[in-house]
């Protein structure tokens, strides 16, 4: 068993999620940022890869006071569980995602440094799965076991590609901002090693939002490794 997994990403018209320096860029409109906050509030957990943490240092919390209060009234914590996929435990000990505003689960492989994990377990739950890299299927089973039914994935590109490769993505939202970033080495929506065959999608939603375009796609069930 696994949660319902959906990816949410903002990209330039040419499909880039950052530039070659991999710095955080403003791609989303105000309207899209409000939509993303609502999606976070409706999720049980939010997942990112270590690359996103190192590049952006996000909190991954719900920004709206009203949405946080609504979660509490529903018997939920103010913020969803935060999940970091970090095979070698490279996360800095002072990363914002390890603050006490929400619980954090750090998913690592057996290659992670044990001494660092001892320090990190004071700030996060630790889940070990996989030899060299985190076993994403095993992680999904664990998340379902602890009550996660709706998982939001916010990047980065390599994690998104890996999830597609394992057949773990159910839907993907792509917000195309009204910008061009360019750069052959700029990270893309699904980065890293390419799929052996394209993942086939079905368009569910298409609309103008702010200065850009929001699309939502259903992934047709299939593995792509």
PDB file of C-alpha atoms in Angstrom:
ATOM      1  CA  UNK A   1       0.000   0.000   0.000  1.00  0.00           C
ATOM      2  CA  UNK A   2       1.090   3.565  -0.652  1.00  0.00           C
ATOM      3  CA  UNK A   3      -0.323   7.079  -0.271  1.00  0.00           C
ATOM      4  CA  UNK A   4      -1.885   9.025  -3.137  1.00  0.00           C
ATOM      5  CA  UNK A   5       1.213  10.768  -4.486  1.00  0.00           C
ATOM      6  CA  UNK A   6       1.043  14.024  -6.405  1.00  0.00           C
ATOM      7  CA  UNK A   7       3.876  16.234  -7.604  1.00  0.00           C
ATOM      8  CA  UNK A   8       3.593  20.005  -7.626  1.00  0.00           C
ATOM      9  CA  UNK A   9       6.203  22.045  -9.443  1.00  0.00           C
ATOM     10  CA  UNK A  10       6.604  25.507 -10.938  1.00  0.00           C
ATOM     11  CA  UNK A  11       8.600  25.764 -14.142  1.00  0.00           C
ATOM     12  CA  UNK A  12       9.521  28.287 -16.796  1.00  0.00           C
ATOM     13  CA  UNK A  13       7.948  28.037 -20.227  1.00  0.00           C
ATOM     14  CA  UNK A  14      11.073  26.121 -21.312  1.00  0.00           C
ATOM     15  CA  UNK A  15      10.627  23.581 -18.490  1.00  0.00           C
ATOM     16  CA  UNK A  16      13.362  24.774 -16.109  1.00  0.00           C
ATOM     17  CA  UNK A  17      12.829  24.875 -12.340  1.00  0.00           C
ATOM     18  CA  UNK A  18      15.977  26.927 -11.636  1.00  0.00           C
ATOM     19  CA  UNK A  19      19.049  28.246 -13.440  1.00  0.00           C
ATOM     20  CA  UNK A  20      22.505  26.695 -13.837  1.00  0.00           C
ATOM     21  CA  UNK A  21      23.549  28.075 -10.422  1.00  0.00           C
ATOM     22  CA  UNK A  22      20.536  26.236  -8.929  1.00  0.00           C
ATOM     23  CA  UNK A  23      19.445  29.250  -6.905  1.00  0.00           C
ATOM     24  CA  UNK A  24      15.836  29.817  -5.886  1.00  0.00           C
ATOM     25  CA  UNK A  25      13.982  31.842  -8.519  1.00  0.00           C
ATOM     26  CA  UNK A  26      10.528  33.438  -8.412  1.00  0.00           C
ATOM     27  CA  UNK A  27       8.513  31.524 -11.010  1.00  0.00           C
ATOM     28  CA  UNK A  28       5.055  31.272  -9.414  1.00  0.00           C
ATOM     29  CA  UNK A  29       2.534  34.098  -9.341  1.00  0.00           C
ATOM     30  CA  UNK A  30       0.861  35.249  -6.117  1.00  0.00           C
ATOM     31  CA  UNK A  31      -2.231  33.285  -7.101  1.00  0.00           C
ATOM     32  CA  UNK A  32      -0.199  30.124  -7.629  1.00  0.00           C
ATOM     33  CA  UNK A  33       1.570  30.485  -4.283  1.00  0.00           C
ATOM     34  CA  UNK A  34      -1.843  30.653  -2.587  1.00  0.00           C
ATOM     35  CA  UNK A  35      -2.884  27.494  -4.462  1.00  0.00           C
ATOM     36  CA  UNK A  36       0.287  25.704  -3.330  1.00  0.00           C
ATOM     37  CA  UNK A  37      -0.354  26.688   0.292  1.00  0.00           C
ATOM     38  CA  UNK A  38      -3.853  25.212   0.047  1.00  0.00           C
ATOM     39  CA  UNK A  39      -2.448  21.968  -1.407  1.00  0.00           C
ATOM     40  CA  UNK A  40       0.015  21.759   1.482  1.00  0.00           C
ATOM     41  CA  UNK A  41      -2.772  22.251   3.998  1.00  0.00           C
ATOM     42  CA  UNK A  42      -4.786  19.444   2.383  1.00  0.00           C
ATOM     43  CA  UNK A  43      -1.866  16.981   2.471  1.00  0.00           C
ATOM     44  CA  UNK A  44      -0.736  14.596   5.196  1.00  0.00           C
ATOM     45  CA  UNK A  45       2.934  14.964   4.272  1.00  0.00           C
ATOM     46  CA  UNK A  46       5.191  17.018   1.997  1.00  0.00           C
ATOM     47  CA  UNK A  47       8.279  15.450   0.436  1.00  0.00           C
ATOM     48  CA  UNK A  48      11.437  16.956  -1.070  1.00  0.00           C
ATOM     49  CA  UNK A  49      14.860  15.683  -2.029  1.00  0.00           C
ATOM     50  CA  UNK A  50      18.051  16.796  -0.333  1.00  0.00           C
ATOM     51  CA  UNK A  51      18.984  18.932  -3.354  1.00  0.00           C
ATOM     52  CA  UNK A  52      15.964  21.152  -2.725  1.00  0.00           C
ATOM     53  CA  UNK A  53      16.901  21.514   0.942  1.00  0.00           C
ATOM     54  CA  UNK A  54      20.504  22.456   0.125  1.00  0.00           C
ATOM     55  CA  UNK A  55      19.497  24.916  -2.613  1.00  0.00           C
ATOM     56  CA  UNK A  56      16.419  26.579  -1.072  1.00  0.00           C
ATOM     57  CA  UNK A  57      16.490  25.794   2.679  1.00  0.00           C
ATOM     58  CA  UNK A  58      12.660  25.623   2.815  1.00  0.00           C
ATOM     59  CA  UNK A  59      10.469  25.299   5.909  1.00  0.00           C
ATOM     60  CA  UNK A  60       7.735  23.417   4.028  1.00  0.00           C
ATOM     61  CA  UNK A  61       5.030  24.672   6.367  1.00  0.00           C
ATOM     62  CA  UNK A  62       1.558  26.080   5.708  1.00  0.00           C
ATOM     63  CA  UNK A  63       1.804  29.862   5.529  1.00  0.00           C
ATOM     64  CA  UNK A  64      -1.864  30.795   6.014  1.00  0.00           C
ATOM     65  CA  UNK A  65      -3.021  31.145   9.638  1.00  0.00           C
ATOM     66  CA  UNK A  66      -6.553  30.339   8.508  1.00  0.00           C
ATOM     67  CA  UNK A  67      -5.495  27.100   6.803  1.00  0.00           C
ATOM     68  CA  UNK A  68      -3.459  26.016   9.834  1.00  0.00           C
ATOM     69  CA  UNK A  69      -6.425  26.674  12.146  1.00  0.00           C
ATOM     70  CA  UNK A  70      -8.659  24.667   9.810  1.00  0.00           C
ATOM     71  CA  UNK A  71      -6.270  21.706  10.075  1.00  0.00           C
ATOM     72  CA  UNK A  72      -6.365  21.893  13.876  1.00  0.00           C
ATOM     73  CA  UNK A  73     -10.181  21.955  13.873  1.00  0.00           C
ATOM     74  CA  UNK A  74     -10.044  18.783  11.770  1.00  0.00           C
ATOM     75  CA  UNK A  75      -7.926  17.118  14.443  1.00  0.00           C
ATOM     76  CA  UNK A  76      -4.663  17.428  12.507  1.00  0.00           C
ATOM     77  CA  UNK A  77      -1.376  19.099  13.463  1.00  0.00           C
ATOM     78  CA  UNK A  78      -0.963  22.674  12.210  1.00  0.00           C
ATOM     79  CA  UNK A  79       1.449  21.525   9.512  1.00  0.00           C
ATOM     80  CA  UNK A  80       1.849  18.282   7.547  1.00  0.00           C
ATOM     81  CA  UNK A  81       4.724  15.896   8.188  1.00  0.00           C
ATOM     82  CA  UNK A  82       7.840  16.973   6.272  1.00  0.00           C
ATOM     83  CA  UNK A  83       9.784  14.204   4.500  1.00  0.00           C
ATOM     84  CA  UNK A  84      13.342  14.625   3.194  1.00  0.00           C
ATOM     85  CA  UNK A  85      14.853  11.986   0.901  1.00  0.00           C
ATOM     86  CA  UNK A  86      18.554  12.188   1.760  1.00  0.00           C
ATOM     87  CA  UNK A  87      20.429   8.966   1.003  1.00  0.00           C
ATOM     88  CA  UNK A  88      23.732   9.998   2.616  1.00  0.00           C
ATOM     89  CA  UNK A  89      22.368  12.303   5.353  1.00  0.00           C
ATOM     90  CA  UNK A  90      23.879  15.439   3.847  1.00  0.00           C
ATOM     91  CA  UNK A  91      21.272  17.699   5.458  1.00  0.00           C
ATOM     92  CA  UNK A  92      22.779  20.541   7.549  1.00  0.00           C
ATOM     93  CA  UNK A  93      21.901  20.291  11.234  1.00  0.00           C
ATOM     94  CA  UNK A  94      20.617  23.890  11.152  1.00  0.00           C
ATOM     95  CA  UNK A  95      18.341  23.402   8.120  1.00  0.00           C
ATOM     96  CA  UNK A  96      14.997  25.180   8.544  1.00  0.00           C
ATOM     97  CA  UNK A  97      13.139  21.966   7.717  1.00  0.00           C
ATOM     98  CA  UNK A  98      14.442  20.583  11.030  1.00  0.00           C
ATOM     99  CA  UNK A  99      12.789  23.326  13.099  1.00  0.00           C
ATOM    100  CA  UNK A 100      10.032  22.550  15.584  1.00  0.00           C
ATOM    101  CA  UNK A 101       7.161  24.035  13.539  1.00  0.00           C
ATOM    102  CA  UNK A 102       6.322  20.555  12.235  1.00  0.00           C
ATOM    103  CA  UNK A 103       7.519  16.965  12.467  1.00  0.00           C
ATOM    104  CA  UNK A 104      10.203  15.889  10.019  1.00  0.00           C
ATOM    105  CA  UNK A 105      11.048  12.426   8.712  1.00  0.00           C
ATOM    106  CA  UNK A 106      14.523  11.961   7.270  1.00  0.00           C
ATOM    107  CA  UNK A 107      14.721   9.023   4.853  1.00  0.00           C
ATOM    108  CA  UNK A 108      18.279   7.748   4.400  1.00  0.00           C
ATOM    109  CA  UNK A 109      20.074   4.716   2.977  1.00  0.00           C
ATOM    110  CA  UNK A 110      22.418   2.343   4.801  1.00  0.00           C
ATOM    111  CA  UNK A 111      25.322   4.487   3.517  1.00  0.00           C
ATOM    112  CA  UNK A 112      24.371   7.369   5.812  1.00  0.00           C
ATOM    113  CA  UNK A 113      26.902   8.297   8.503  1.00  0.00           C
ATOM    114  CA  UNK A 114      25.795   6.781  11.817  1.00  0.00           C
ATOM    115  CA  UNK A 115      27.375   9.492  13.966  1.00  0.00           C
ATOM    116  CA  UNK A 116      25.539  12.219  12.097  1.00  0.00           C
ATOM    117  CA  UNK A 117      22.288  10.259  12.325  1.00  0.00           C
ATOM    118  CA  UNK A 118      22.634  10.142  16.109  1.00  0.00           C
ATOM    119  CA  UNK A 119      22.675  13.953  16.129  1.00  0.00           C
ATOM    120  CA  UNK A 120      19.894  14.296  13.573  1.00  0.00           C
ATOM    121  CA  UNK A 121      17.526  11.969  15.423  1.00  0.00           C
ATOM    122  CA  UNK A 122      17.196  14.672  18.086  1.00  0.00           C
ATOM    123  CA  UNK A 123      15.466  16.837  15.474  1.00  0.00           C
ATOM    124  CA  UNK A 124      13.828  14.324  13.124  1.00  0.00           C
ATOM    125  CA  UNK A 125      12.521  10.800  12.818  1.00  0.00           C
ATOM    126  CA  UNK A 126      14.974   8.622  10.902  1.00  0.00           C
ATOM    127  CA  UNK A 127      13.876   5.958   8.413  1.00  0.00           C
ATOM    128  CA  UNK A 128      16.513   3.730   6.796  1.00  0.00           C
ATOM    129  CA  UNK A 129      15.704   1.957   3.519  1.00  0.00           C
ATOM    130  CA  UNK A 130      17.976   0.892   0.670  1.00  0.00           C
ATOM    131  CA  UNK A 131      21.685   0.145   0.322  1.00  0.00           C
ATOM    132  CA  UNK A 132      23.157   3.028  -1.707  1.00  0.00           C
ATOM    133  CA  UNK A 133      20.013   5.079  -2.295  1.00  0.00           C
ATOM    134  CA  UNK A 134      16.718   5.389  -0.441  1.00  0.00           C
ATOM    135  CA  UNK A 135      14.296   2.640  -1.493  1.00  0.00           C
ATOM    136  CA  UNK A 136      11.341   4.830  -2.458  1.00  0.00           C
ATOM    137  CA  UNK A 137       8.814   1.991  -2.624  1.00  0.00           C
ATOM    138  CA  UNK A 138       9.707   0.912   0.911  1.00  0.00           C
ATOM    139  CA  UNK A 139       9.470   4.530   2.050  1.00  0.00           C
ATOM    140  CA  UNK A 140       5.972   4.821   0.553  1.00  0.00           C
ATOM    141  CA  UNK A 141       4.842   1.691   2.380  1.00  0.00           C
ATOM    142  CA  UNK A 142       6.180   3.099   5.646  1.00  0.00           C
ATOM    143  CA  UNK A 143       4.453   6.452   5.117  1.00  0.00           C
ATOM    144  CA  UNK A 144       1.161   4.685   4.483  1.00  0.00           C
ATOM    145  CA  UNK A 145       1.731   2.576   7.621  1.00  0.00           C
ATOM    146  CA  UNK A 146       2.088   5.710   9.792  1.00  0.00           C
ATOM    147  CA  UNK A 147      -1.101   7.257   8.400  1.00  0.00           C
ATOM    148  CA  UNK A 148      -0.023   9.279   5.365  1.00  0.00           C
ATOM    149  CA  UNK A 149      -2.750   8.985   2.749  1.00  0.00           C
ATOM    150  CA  UNK A 150      -1.998  12.071   0.643  1.00  0.00           C
ATOM    151  CA  UNK A 151       1.624  12.922  -0.132  1.00  0.00           C
ATOM    152  CA  UNK A 152       2.685  16.135  -1.866  1.00  0.00           C
ATOM    153  CA  UNK A 153       6.066  16.113  -3.625  1.00  0.00           C
ATOM    154  CA  UNK A 154       7.682  19.516  -4.214  1.00  0.00           C
ATOM    155  CA  UNK A 155      10.953  18.536  -5.906  1.00  0.00           C
ATOM    156  CA  UNK A 156      13.611  18.453  -6.947  1.00  0.00           C
ATOM    157  CA  UNK A 157      13.897  17.145 -10.455  1.00  0.00           C
ATOM    158  CA  UNK A 158      15.939  14.027  -9.670  1.00  0.00           C
ATOM    159  CA  UNK A 159      13.524  12.881  -6.963  1.00  0.00           C
ATOM    160  CA  UNK A 160      10.573  13.481  -9.290  1.00  0.00           C
ATOM    161  CA  UNK A 161      12.218  11.427 -12.051  1.00  0.00           C
ATOM    162  CA  UNK A 162      12.974   8.615  -9.587  1.00  0.00           C
ATOM    163  CA  UNK A 163       9.365   8.529  -8.414  1.00  0.00           C
ATOM    164  CA  UNK A 164       8.171   8.298 -12.006  1.00  0.00           C
ATOM    165  CA  UNK A 165      10.691   5.549 -12.700  1.00  0.00           C
ATOM    166  CA  UNK A 166       9.287   3.500  -9.821  1.00  0.00           C
ATOM    167  CA  UNK A 167       5.677   4.079 -10.894  1.00  0.00           C
ATOM    168  CA  UNK A 168       4.865   5.923  -7.674  1.00  0.00           C
ATOM    169  CA  UNK A 169       3.310   9.153  -9.006  1.00  0.00           C
ATOM    170  CA  UNK A 170      -0.475   9.419  -9.384  1.00  0.00           C
ATOM    171  CA  UNK A 171      -0.832  13.050 -10.543  1.00  0.00           C
ATOM    172  CA  UNK A 172       1.383  16.011 -11.352  1.00  0.00           C
ATOM    173  CA  UNK A 173       0.614  19.723 -11.268  1.00  0.00           C
ATOM    174  CA  UNK A 174       2.872  21.916 -13.385  1.00  0.00           C
ATOM    175  CA  UNK A 175       2.545  25.681 -13.149  1.00  0.00           C
ATOM    176  CA  UNK A 176       4.260  27.344 -16.101  1.00  0.00           C
ATOM    177  CA  UNK A 177       5.332  30.831 -15.094  1.00  0.00           C
ATOM    178  CA  UNK A 178       5.629  33.603 -17.676  1.00  0.00           C
ATOM    179  CA  UNK A 179       9.438  33.405 -17.844  1.00  0.00           C
ATOM    180  CA  UNK A 180      12.217  31.800 -19.879  1.00  0.00           C
ATOM    181  CA  UNK A 181      15.288  30.622 -17.924  1.00  0.00           C
ATOM    182  CA  UNK A 182      17.356  28.708 -20.542  1.00  0.00           C
ATOM    183  CA  UNK A 183      20.656  26.924 -19.897  1.00  0.00           C
ATOM    184  CA  UNK A 184      21.458  23.374 -20.988  1.00  0.00           C
ATOM    185  CA  UNK A 185      22.583  22.538 -17.430  1.00  0.00           C
ATOM    186  CA  UNK A 186      19.610  24.149 -15.696  1.00  0.00           C
ATOM    187  CA  UNK A 187      17.532  21.627 -13.688  1.00  0.00           C
ATOM    188  CA  UNK A 188      14.248  20.528 -15.233  1.00  0.00           C
ATOM    189  CA  UNK A 189      10.908  19.240 -13.923  1.00  0.00           C
ATOM    190  CA  UNK A 190      12.113  15.620 -14.054  1.00  0.00           C
ATOM    191  CA  UNK A 191      15.900  15.604 -13.994  1.00  0.00           C
ATOM    192  CA  UNK A 192      18.768  13.137 -13.833  1.00  0.00           C
ATOM    193  CA  UNK A 193      18.737   9.875 -15.776  1.00  0.00           C
ATOM    194  CA  UNK A 194      16.023   9.726 -18.416  1.00  0.00           C
ATOM    195  CA  UNK A 195      13.222   7.155 -18.407  1.00  0.00           C
ATOM    196  CA  UNK A 196      13.644   4.216 -20.791  1.00  0.00           C
ATOM    197  CA  UNK A 197      10.256   5.154 -22.234  1.00  0.00           C
ATOM    198  CA  UNK A 198       8.144   8.287 -21.728  1.00  0.00           C
ATOM    199  CA  UNK A 199       5.585   8.354 -18.924  1.00  0.00           C
ATOM    200  CA  UNK A 200       2.166   8.767 -20.529  1.00  0.00           C
ATOM    201  CA  UNK A 201      -0.095  11.392 -18.971  1.00  0.00           C
ATOM    202  CA  UNK A 202      -3.750  12.407 -19.259  1.00  0.00           C
ATOM    203  CA  UNK A 203      -4.577  16.116 -19.034  1.00  0.00           C
ATOM    204  CA  UNK A 204      -7.137  16.773 -16.276  1.00  0.00           C
ATOM    205  CA  UNK A 205      -6.979  20.549 -15.893  1.00  0.00           C
ATOM    206  CA  UNK A 206      -5.691  23.538 -17.851  1.00  0.00           C
ATOM    207  CA  UNK A 207      -6.280  27.166 -16.904  1.00  0.00           C
ATOM    208  CA  UNK A 208      -4.715  30.620 -16.745  1.00  0.00           C
ATOM    209  CA  UNK A 209      -3.609  31.522 -13.240  1.00  0.00           C
ATOM    210  CA  UNK A 210      -1.945  34.840 -12.490  1.00  0.00           C
ATOM    211  CA  UNK A 211       0.575  35.487 -15.241  1.00  0.00           C
ATOM    212  CA  UNK A 212       1.044  31.817 -16.059  1.00  0.00           C
ATOM    213  CA  UNK A 213      -0.722  28.556 -16.868  1.00  0.00           C
ATOM    214  CA  UNK A 214      -1.686  25.777 -14.441  1.00  0.00           C
ATOM    215  CA  UNK A 215      -1.883  22.202 -15.714  1.00  0.00           C
ATOM    216  CA  UNK A 216      -2.835  19.010 -13.867  1.00  0.00           C
ATOM    217  CA  UNK A 217      -2.107  15.563 -15.267  1.00  0.00           C
ATOM    218  CA  UNK A 218      -2.988  12.014 -14.286  1.00  0.00           C
ATOM    219  CA  UNK A 219      -0.231   9.431 -14.678  1.00  0.00           C
ATOM    220  CA  UNK A 220      -1.360   6.256 -16.408  1.00  0.00           C
ATOM    221  CA  UNK A 221      -0.353   3.316 -14.211  1.00  0.00           C
ATOM    222  CA  UNK A 222       2.978   1.937 -15.305  1.00  0.00           C
ATOM    223  CA  UNK A 223       6.620   1.600 -14.267  1.00  0.00           C
ATOM    224  CA  UNK A 224       9.210   3.298 -16.452  1.00  0.00           C
ATOM    225  CA  UNK A 225      12.544   1.790 -15.405  1.00  0.00           C
TER     226      UNK A 225
END
